[in-house]
XYZ file of C-alpha atoms in Angstrom:
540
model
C 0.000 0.000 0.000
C 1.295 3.742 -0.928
C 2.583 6.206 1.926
C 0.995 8.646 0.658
C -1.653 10.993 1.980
C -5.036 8.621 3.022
C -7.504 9.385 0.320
C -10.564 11.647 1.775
C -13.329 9.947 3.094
C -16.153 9.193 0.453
C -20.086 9.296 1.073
C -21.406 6.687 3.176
C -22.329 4.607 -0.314
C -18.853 4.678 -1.486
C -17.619 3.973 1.939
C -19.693 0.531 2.103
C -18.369 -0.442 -2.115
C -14.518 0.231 -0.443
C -15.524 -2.240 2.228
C -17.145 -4.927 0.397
C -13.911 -4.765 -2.006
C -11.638 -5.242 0.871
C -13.368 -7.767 2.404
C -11.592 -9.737 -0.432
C -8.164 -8.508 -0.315
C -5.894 -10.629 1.245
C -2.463 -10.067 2.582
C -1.762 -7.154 1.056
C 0.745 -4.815 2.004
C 1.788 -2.926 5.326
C 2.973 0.537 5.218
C 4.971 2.402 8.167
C 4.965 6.228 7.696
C 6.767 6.563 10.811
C 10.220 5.283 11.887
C 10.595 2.843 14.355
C 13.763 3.527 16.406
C 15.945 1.304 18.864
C 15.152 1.339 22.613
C 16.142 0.206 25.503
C 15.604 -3.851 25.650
C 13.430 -4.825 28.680
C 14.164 -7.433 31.044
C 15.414 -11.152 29.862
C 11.906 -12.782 29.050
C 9.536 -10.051 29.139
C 7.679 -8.030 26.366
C 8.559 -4.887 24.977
C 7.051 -2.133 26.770
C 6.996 -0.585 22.559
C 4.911 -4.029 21.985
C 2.556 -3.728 24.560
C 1.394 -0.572 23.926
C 0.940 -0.844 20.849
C -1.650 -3.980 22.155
C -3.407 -2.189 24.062
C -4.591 0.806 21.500
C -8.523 1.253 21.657
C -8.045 -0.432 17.887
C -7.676 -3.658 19.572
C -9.750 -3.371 22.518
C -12.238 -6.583 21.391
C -8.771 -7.915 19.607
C -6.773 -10.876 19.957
C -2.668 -10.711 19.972
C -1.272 -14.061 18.750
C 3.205 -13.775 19.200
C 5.561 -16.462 18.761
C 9.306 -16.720 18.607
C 11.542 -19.345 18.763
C 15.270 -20.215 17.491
C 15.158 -22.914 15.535
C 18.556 -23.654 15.965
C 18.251 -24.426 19.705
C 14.396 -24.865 20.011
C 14.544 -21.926 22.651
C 11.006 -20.005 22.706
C 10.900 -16.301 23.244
C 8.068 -15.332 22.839
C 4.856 -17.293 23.115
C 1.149 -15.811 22.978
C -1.827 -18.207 22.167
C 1.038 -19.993 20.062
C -1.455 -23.168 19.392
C -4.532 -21.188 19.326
C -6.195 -20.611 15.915
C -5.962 -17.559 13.951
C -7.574 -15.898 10.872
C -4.199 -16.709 8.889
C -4.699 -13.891 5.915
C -1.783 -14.682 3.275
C 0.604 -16.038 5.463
C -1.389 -18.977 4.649
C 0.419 -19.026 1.389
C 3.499 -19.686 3.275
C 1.640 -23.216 3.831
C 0.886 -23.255 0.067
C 3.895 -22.433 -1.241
C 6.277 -24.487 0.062
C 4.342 -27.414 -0.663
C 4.072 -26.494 -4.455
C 8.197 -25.675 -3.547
C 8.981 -28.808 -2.186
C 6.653 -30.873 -5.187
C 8.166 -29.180 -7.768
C 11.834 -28.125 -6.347
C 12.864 -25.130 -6.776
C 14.839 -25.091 -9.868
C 11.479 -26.464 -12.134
C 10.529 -25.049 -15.285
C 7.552 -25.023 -16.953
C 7.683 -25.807 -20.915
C 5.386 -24.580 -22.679
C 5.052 -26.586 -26.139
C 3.361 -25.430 -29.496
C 2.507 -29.093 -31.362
C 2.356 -29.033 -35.377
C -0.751 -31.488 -35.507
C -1.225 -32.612 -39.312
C 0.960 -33.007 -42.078
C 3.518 -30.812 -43.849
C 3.865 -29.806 -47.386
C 6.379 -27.408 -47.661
C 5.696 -24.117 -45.382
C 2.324 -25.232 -45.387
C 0.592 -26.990 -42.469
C -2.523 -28.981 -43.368
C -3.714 -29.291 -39.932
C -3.868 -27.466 -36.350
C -1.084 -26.001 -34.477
C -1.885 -26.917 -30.776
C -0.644 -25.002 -27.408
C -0.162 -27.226 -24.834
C -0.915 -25.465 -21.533
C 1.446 -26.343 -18.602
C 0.446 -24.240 -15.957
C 3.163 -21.395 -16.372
C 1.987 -18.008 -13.945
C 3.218 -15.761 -16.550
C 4.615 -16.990 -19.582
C 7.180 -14.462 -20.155
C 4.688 -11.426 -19.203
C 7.488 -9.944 -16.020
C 10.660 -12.232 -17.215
C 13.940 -9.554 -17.068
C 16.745 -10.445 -19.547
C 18.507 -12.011 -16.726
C 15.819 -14.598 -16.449
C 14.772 -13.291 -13.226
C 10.996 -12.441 -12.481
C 9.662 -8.385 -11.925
C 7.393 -7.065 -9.523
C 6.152 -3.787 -8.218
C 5.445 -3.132 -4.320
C 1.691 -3.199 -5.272
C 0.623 -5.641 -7.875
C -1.723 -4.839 -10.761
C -3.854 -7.394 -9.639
C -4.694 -5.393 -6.841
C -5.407 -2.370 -8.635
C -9.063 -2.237 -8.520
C -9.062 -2.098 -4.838
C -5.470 -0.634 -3.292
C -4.757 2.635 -4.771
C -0.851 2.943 -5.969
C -0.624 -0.233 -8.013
C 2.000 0.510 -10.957
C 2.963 -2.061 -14.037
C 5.823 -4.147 -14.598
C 7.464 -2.953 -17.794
C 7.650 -5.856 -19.599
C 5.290 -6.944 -22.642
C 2.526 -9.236 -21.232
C 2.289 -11.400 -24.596
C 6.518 -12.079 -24.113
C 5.602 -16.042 -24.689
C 3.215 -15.645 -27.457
C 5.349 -13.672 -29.352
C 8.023 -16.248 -28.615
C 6.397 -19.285 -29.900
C 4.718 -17.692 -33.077
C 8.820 -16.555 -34.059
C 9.410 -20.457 -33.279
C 6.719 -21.327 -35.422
C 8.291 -19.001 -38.390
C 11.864 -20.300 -37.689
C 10.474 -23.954 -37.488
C 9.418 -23.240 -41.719
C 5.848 -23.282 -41.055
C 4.565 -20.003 -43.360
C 0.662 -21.498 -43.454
C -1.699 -23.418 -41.213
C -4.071 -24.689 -43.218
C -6.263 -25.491 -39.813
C -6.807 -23.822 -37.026
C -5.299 -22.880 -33.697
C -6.056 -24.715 -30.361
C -5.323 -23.891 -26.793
C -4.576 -27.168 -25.085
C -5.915 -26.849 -21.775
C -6.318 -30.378 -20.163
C -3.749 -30.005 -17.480
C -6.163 -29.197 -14.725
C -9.960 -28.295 -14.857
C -11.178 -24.877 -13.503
C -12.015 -25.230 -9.747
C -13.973 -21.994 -8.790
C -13.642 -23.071 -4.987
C -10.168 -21.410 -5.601
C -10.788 -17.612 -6.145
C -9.273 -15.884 -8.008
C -9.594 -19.668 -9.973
C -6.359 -20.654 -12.062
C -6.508 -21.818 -15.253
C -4.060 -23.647 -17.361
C -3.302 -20.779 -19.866
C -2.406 -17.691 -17.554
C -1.423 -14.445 -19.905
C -1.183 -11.367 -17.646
C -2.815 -12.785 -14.572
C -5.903 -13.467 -17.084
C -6.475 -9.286 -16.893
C -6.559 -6.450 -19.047
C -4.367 -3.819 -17.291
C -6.251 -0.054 -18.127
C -3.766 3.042 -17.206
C -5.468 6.448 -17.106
C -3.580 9.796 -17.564
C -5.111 13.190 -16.700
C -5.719 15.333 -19.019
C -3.827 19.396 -19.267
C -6.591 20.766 -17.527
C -9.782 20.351 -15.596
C -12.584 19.581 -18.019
C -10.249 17.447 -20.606
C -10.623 13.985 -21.196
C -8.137 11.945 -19.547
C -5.589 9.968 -21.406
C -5.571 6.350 -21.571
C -2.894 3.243 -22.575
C -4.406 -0.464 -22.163
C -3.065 -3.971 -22.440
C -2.505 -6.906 -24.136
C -4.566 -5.525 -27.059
C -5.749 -8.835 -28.227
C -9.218 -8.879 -30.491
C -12.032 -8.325 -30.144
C -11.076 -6.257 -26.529
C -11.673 -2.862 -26.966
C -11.584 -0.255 -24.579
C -13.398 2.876 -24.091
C -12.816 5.847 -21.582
C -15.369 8.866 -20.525
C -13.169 9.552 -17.559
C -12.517 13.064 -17.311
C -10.190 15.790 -15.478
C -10.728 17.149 -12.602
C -8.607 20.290 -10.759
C -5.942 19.332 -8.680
C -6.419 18.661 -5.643
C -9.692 16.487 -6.180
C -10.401 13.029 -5.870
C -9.960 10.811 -8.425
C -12.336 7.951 -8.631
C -12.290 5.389 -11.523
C -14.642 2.581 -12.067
C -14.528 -0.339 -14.997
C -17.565 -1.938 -16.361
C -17.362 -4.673 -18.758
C -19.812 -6.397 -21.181
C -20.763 -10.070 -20.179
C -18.130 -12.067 -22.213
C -15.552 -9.307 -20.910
C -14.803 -8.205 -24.284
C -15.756 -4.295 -24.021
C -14.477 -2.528 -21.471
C -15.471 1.141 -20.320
C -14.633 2.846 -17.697
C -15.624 6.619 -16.048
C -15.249 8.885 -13.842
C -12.680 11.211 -12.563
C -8.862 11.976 -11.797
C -7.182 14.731 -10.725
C -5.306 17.785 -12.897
C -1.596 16.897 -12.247
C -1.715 13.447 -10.520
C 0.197 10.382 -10.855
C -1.878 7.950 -13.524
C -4.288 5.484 -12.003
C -4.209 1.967 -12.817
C -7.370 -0.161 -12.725
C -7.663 -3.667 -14.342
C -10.336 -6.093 -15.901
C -11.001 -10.121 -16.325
C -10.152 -11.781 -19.194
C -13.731 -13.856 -19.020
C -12.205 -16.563 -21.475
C -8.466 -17.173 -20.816
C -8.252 -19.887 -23.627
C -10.474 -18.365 -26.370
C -7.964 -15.019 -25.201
C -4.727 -17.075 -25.660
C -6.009 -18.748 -29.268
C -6.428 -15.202 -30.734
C -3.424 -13.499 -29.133
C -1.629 -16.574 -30.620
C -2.678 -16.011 -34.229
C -1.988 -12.720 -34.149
C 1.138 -13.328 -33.015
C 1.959 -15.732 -35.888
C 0.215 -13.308 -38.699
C 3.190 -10.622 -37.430
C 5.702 -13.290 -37.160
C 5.018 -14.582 -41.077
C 2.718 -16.935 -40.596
C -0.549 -16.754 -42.218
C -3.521 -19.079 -40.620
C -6.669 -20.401 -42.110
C -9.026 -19.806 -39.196
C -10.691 -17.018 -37.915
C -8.822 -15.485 -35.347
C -11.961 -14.859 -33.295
C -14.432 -16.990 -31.930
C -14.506 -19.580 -28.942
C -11.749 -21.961 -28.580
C -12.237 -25.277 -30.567
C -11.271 -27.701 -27.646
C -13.493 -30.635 -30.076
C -10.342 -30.668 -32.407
C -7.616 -31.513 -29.857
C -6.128 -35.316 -30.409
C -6.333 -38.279 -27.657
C -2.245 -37.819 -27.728
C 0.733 -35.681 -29.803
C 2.456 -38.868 -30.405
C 3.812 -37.999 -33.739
C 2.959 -34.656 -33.321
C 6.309 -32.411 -33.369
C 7.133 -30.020 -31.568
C 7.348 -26.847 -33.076
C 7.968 -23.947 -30.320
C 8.329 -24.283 -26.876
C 8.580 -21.356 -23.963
C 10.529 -22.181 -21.266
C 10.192 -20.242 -17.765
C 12.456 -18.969 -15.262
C 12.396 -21.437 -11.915
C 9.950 -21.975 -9.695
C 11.779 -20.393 -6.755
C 11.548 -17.077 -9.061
C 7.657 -17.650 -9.478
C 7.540 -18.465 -5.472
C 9.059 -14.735 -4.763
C 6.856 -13.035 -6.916
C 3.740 -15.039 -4.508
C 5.495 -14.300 -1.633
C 6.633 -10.491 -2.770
C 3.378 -8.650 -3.609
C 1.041 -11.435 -2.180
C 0.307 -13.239 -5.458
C -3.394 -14.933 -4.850
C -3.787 -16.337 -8.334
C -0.150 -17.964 -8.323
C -1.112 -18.974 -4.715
C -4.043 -21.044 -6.050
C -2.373 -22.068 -8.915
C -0.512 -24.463 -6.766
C -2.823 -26.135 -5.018
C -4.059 -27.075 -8.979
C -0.079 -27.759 -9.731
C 0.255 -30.164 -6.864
C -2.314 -32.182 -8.157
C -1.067 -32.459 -11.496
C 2.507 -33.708 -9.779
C 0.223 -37.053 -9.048
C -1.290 -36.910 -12.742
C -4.359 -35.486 -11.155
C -6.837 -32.891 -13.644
C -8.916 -32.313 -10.341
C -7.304 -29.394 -8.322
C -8.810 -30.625 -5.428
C -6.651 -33.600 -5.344
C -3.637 -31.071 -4.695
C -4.469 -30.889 -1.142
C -3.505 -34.484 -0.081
C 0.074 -33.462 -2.064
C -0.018 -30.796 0.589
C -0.629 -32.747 3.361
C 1.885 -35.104 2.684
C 4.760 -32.495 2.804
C 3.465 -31.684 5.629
C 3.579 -34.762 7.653
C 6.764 -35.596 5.938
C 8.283 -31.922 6.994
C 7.224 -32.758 10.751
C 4.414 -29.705 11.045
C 1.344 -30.143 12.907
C -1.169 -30.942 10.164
C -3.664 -30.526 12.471
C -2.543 -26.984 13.485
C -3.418 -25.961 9.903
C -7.040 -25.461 7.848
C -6.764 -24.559 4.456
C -9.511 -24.658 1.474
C -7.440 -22.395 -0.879
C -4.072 -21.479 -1.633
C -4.164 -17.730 -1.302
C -5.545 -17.311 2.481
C -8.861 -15.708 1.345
C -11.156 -18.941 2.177
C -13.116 -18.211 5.323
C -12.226 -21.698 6.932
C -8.607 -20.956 6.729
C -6.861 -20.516 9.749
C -3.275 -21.822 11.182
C -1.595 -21.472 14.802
C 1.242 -19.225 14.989
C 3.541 -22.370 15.986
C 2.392 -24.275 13.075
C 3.585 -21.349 10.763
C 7.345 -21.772 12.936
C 7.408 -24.703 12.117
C 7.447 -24.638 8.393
C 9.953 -21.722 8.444
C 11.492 -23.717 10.556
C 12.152 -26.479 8.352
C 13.000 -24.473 5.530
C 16.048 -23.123 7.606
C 17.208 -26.768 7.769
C 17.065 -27.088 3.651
C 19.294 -26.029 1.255
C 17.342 -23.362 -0.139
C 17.091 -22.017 3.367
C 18.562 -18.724 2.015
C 16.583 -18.978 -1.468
C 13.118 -19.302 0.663
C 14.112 -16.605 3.216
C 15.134 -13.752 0.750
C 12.047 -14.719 -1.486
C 9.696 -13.239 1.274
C 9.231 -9.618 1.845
C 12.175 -7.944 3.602
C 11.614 -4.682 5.665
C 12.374 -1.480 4.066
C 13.317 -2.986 0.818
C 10.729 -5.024 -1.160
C 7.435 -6.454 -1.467
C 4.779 -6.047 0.895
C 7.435 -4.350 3.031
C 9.131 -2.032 1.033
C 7.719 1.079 2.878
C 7.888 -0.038 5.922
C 11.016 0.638 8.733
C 13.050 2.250 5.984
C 14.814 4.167 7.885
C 14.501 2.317 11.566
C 17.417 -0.313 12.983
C 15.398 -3.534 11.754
C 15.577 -2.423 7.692
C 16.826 -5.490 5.502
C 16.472 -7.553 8.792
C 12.987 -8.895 9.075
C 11.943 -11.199 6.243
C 8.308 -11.696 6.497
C 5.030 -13.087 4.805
C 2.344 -10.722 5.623
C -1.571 -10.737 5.620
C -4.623 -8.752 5.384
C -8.474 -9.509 5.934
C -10.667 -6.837 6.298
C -14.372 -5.902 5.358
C -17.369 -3.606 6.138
C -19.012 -3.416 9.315
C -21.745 -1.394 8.205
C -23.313 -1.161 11.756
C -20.552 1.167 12.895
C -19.683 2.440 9.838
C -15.826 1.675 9.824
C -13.924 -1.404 8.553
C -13.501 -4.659 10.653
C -9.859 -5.673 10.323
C -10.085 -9.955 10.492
C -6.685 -10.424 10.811
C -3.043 -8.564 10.061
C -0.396 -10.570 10.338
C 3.774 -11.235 9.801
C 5.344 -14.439 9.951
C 9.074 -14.934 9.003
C 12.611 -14.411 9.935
C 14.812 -12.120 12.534
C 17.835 -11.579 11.682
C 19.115 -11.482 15.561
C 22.915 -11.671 14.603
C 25.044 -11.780 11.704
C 23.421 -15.254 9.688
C 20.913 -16.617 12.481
C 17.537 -15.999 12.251
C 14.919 -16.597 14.630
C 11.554 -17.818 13.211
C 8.497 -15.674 14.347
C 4.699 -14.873 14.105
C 3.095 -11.629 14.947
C -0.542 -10.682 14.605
C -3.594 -9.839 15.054
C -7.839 -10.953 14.720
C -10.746 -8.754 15.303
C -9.519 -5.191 15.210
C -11.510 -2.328 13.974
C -10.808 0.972 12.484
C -12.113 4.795 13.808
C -13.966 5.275 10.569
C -14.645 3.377 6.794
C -11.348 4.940 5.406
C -8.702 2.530 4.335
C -6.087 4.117 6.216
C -7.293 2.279 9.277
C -6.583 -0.877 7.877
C -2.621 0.848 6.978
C -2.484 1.675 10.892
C -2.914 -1.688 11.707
C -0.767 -3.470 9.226
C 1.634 -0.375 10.476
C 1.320 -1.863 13.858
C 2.321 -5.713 13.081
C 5.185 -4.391 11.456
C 6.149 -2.233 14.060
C 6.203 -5.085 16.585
C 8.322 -7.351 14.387
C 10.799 -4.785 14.415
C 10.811 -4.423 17.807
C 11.026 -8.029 18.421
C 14.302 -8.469 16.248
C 15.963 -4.962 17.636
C 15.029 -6.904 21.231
C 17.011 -10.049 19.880
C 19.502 -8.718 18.255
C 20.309 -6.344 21.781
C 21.481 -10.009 23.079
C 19.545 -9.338 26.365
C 16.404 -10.817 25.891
């Protein structure tokens, strides 16, 4: 979430639409506006005075405090606060789901993406189908850097509808597309006398998981929409939207405000998903606002961005390039079939960091699905038992842990703050100990906690997953905060880290203004800082 100034607080209406849209963001980010500086430790085994107060704010009055601490090293506990009670988990959960897509896959996996030539050649001519096989790959090329490694921005696009400050990645969103049509091309294919199929029988759609993955992912599955303001009040306000893929089109009646004013941008769509418009206002002078929209059909999407692709690449096809996805067409096998393009990914561990970074809920999901193709499982449902197997294997409290998503979002998710120590406990003992660790959010300097504690003692020394659930209470008229919560690393000394929880369930905010929910995530990070400055003063 930005730093910047809280937005002003909208009618009562508005107030209750910003509510019902948090209610399903989860684990987003913490921001601390303040600096948290060192203090005095307190006595061996007690809690910082800093902590405690921070507890007892009138916030928190109906609130629970879950805290736990321990060195894994020596087993010592710290800290310890309803350690094995239950708590409204928010995306820390994903620190659960992760690491058991992690440990299925390892972290050096790949996912290939292959383009089958599905017929028979004559020349540069295909008489037949060109088929892409979907593998499950979270962005096909969409944030890859030239170094191979995976971008991110400190708030996703994908929460952009609902978290103001969201901002792009750079890169080009059809990257993969683009890579397999200039296969195609180099491969000597110049005509497909056929049509073009997206191969999408890894997995079947599972809308228990929300956001629900698919097999084909391009751009998170959303059309990103960036609006500009325009000169001066009065003018319509610029506008720059992607992937342009047919028949999407895109039409704006925002206009400019004067400075100073709110800017408030809403997206409608047409059923299929296919026309987007969007209105209202932003301000004379401000920073563009991003907002997003579904792709309704990810396959039927991926089919025509494909043939586009191959018309610029050289490659002239037969079929129309809109219209639904012909699944009928696809064969029982590509035995025979060659392989004529392939995109290859960066590692898992890469797509892991962007999840754990900016609090990824669609790549979170994604694994449950991915888990369950491990066991040649379609059914994403069958990922689960994958998951519970790592867990037993890993020694963690199965028990201790309720999950019916990947993401943290599902209302019957919860986990103990000991069960969570345990699994970064057992990643310590790995030998991606240092991969895991530095793929979670690190204080001051990335992800979810890039503007927090930039300044304060504990920056670049707290390595955390964090979580938000929060929705309306429209009886008081203010936001009811389910649960913010850290769990992660302390860097206490020089390459030891202590494994830790911190959070909280049932706060409130003053008002319906989303800076309450900022104050509390504020908070959480604020005592994790506190807990490593206390460890790291070598007299707790």
């Amino acid at each position: 979430m930005p730093s910047s100034v809280p937005p002003r607080v909208p009618p009562r209406s508005s107030r209750r639409r910003l509510a019902g849209t948090l209610s399903v963001v989860v684990a987003v980010g913490v921001v601390v506006t303040g600096l948290v500086q060192a203090a005095p430790s307190p006595a061996p085994g007690a809690l910082d005075p800093r902590i405690t107060s921070i507890m007892r704010k009138p916030d928190y009055r109906h609130a629970r405090w879950g805290l736990f601490q321990q060195n894994p090293a020596t087993g010592t506990v710290t800290q310890d606060r309803y350690a094995d009670q239950f708590f409204i988990p928010g995306s820390t959960a994903k620190l659960v789901s992760v690491s058991g897509t992690w440990h299925t896959l390892g972290s050096a996996h790949r996912f290939v993406t292959p383009v089958h030539a599905v017929g028979q050649r004559h020349g540069g001519t295909l008489k037949g189908n060109l088929d892409l096989v979907a593998q499950g790959d979270l962005t096909l090329g969409g944030r890859t850097r030239k170094d191979g490694t995976v971008a991110f921005t400190t708030i996703d696009h994908t929460y952009a509808n609902s978290i103001p400050g969201a901002t792009l990645t750079p890169q080009d969103p059809l990257t993969g597309i683009h890579h397999l049509a200039r296969q195609v091309h180099d491969a000597g294919i110049r005509r497909v006398d056929g049509d073009v199929v997206v191969d999408a029988r890894l997995f079947r759609r599972d809308p228990a998981l929300d956001p629900t993955p698919t097999p084909l992912i391009i751009n998170d599955n959303l059309i990103d929409l960036l609006t500009y303001p325009g000169a001066e009040a009065g003018a319509p306000a610029g506008l720059e939207w992607r992937p342009k893929v047919a028949p999407y089109h895109v039409t704006s009646a925002v206009r400019t405000v004067a400075a100073g004013k709110p800017s408030d941008i809403t997206v409608s769509s047409s059923p299929d998903g296919t026309r987007i418009r969007l209105s209202g206002t932003i301000a004379a002078g401000s920073a563009p606002v991003l907002r997003v929209s579904a792709v309704r059909d990810p396959n039927a999407f991926g089919r025509t961005a494909l043939i586009e692709a191959l018309k610029r690449a050289g490659v002239e096809v037969r079929a129309k390039e809109i219209g639904p996805n012909p699944a009928g067409k696809l064969p029982k096998s590509y035995r025979g079939a060659p392989t004529v393009a392939r995109y290859t990914s960066p590692r898992y561990s890469e797509y892991a960091e962007l999840i754990f970074k900016v609090s990824h809920n669609l790549g979170a999901n994604l694994g449950i699905c991915l888990m369950a193709t491990s066991t040649g499982s379609p059914d994403c449902e069958n990922g689960f038992p994958v998951l519970a197997s790592f867990l037993d294997r890993a020694h963690i409290d199965r028990k201790a842990v309720q999950l019916a998503d990947g993401r943290g979002g599902n209302p019957a998710d919860r986990t103990t703050p000991r069960a969570l120590a345990q699994i970064l406990t057992y990643w310590q003992r790995t030998r991606d100990a240092g991969l895991f660790r530095t793929s979670l959010p690190i204080l001051g300097v990335d992800g979810t906690l890039a503007d927090s504690c930039r300044s304060c003692p504990s920056r670049g020394k707290v390595f955390a997953k964090t979580g938000t659930v929060a929705g309306g209470d429209a009886l008081n008229d203010r936001l009811a905060v389910g649960a913010e919560t850290a769990a992660g690393y302390l860097e206490t000394r020089p390459g030891h880290f202590d494994v830790f929880f911190a959070g909280v369930n049932g706060a409130s905010t003053p008002n319906a203004r989303i800076n309450g929910v900022l104050a509390t995530g504020n908070d959480v990070a604020d005592i994790a800082a506190y807990l490593q400055q206390q460890s790291a003063s070598g007299r707790d």
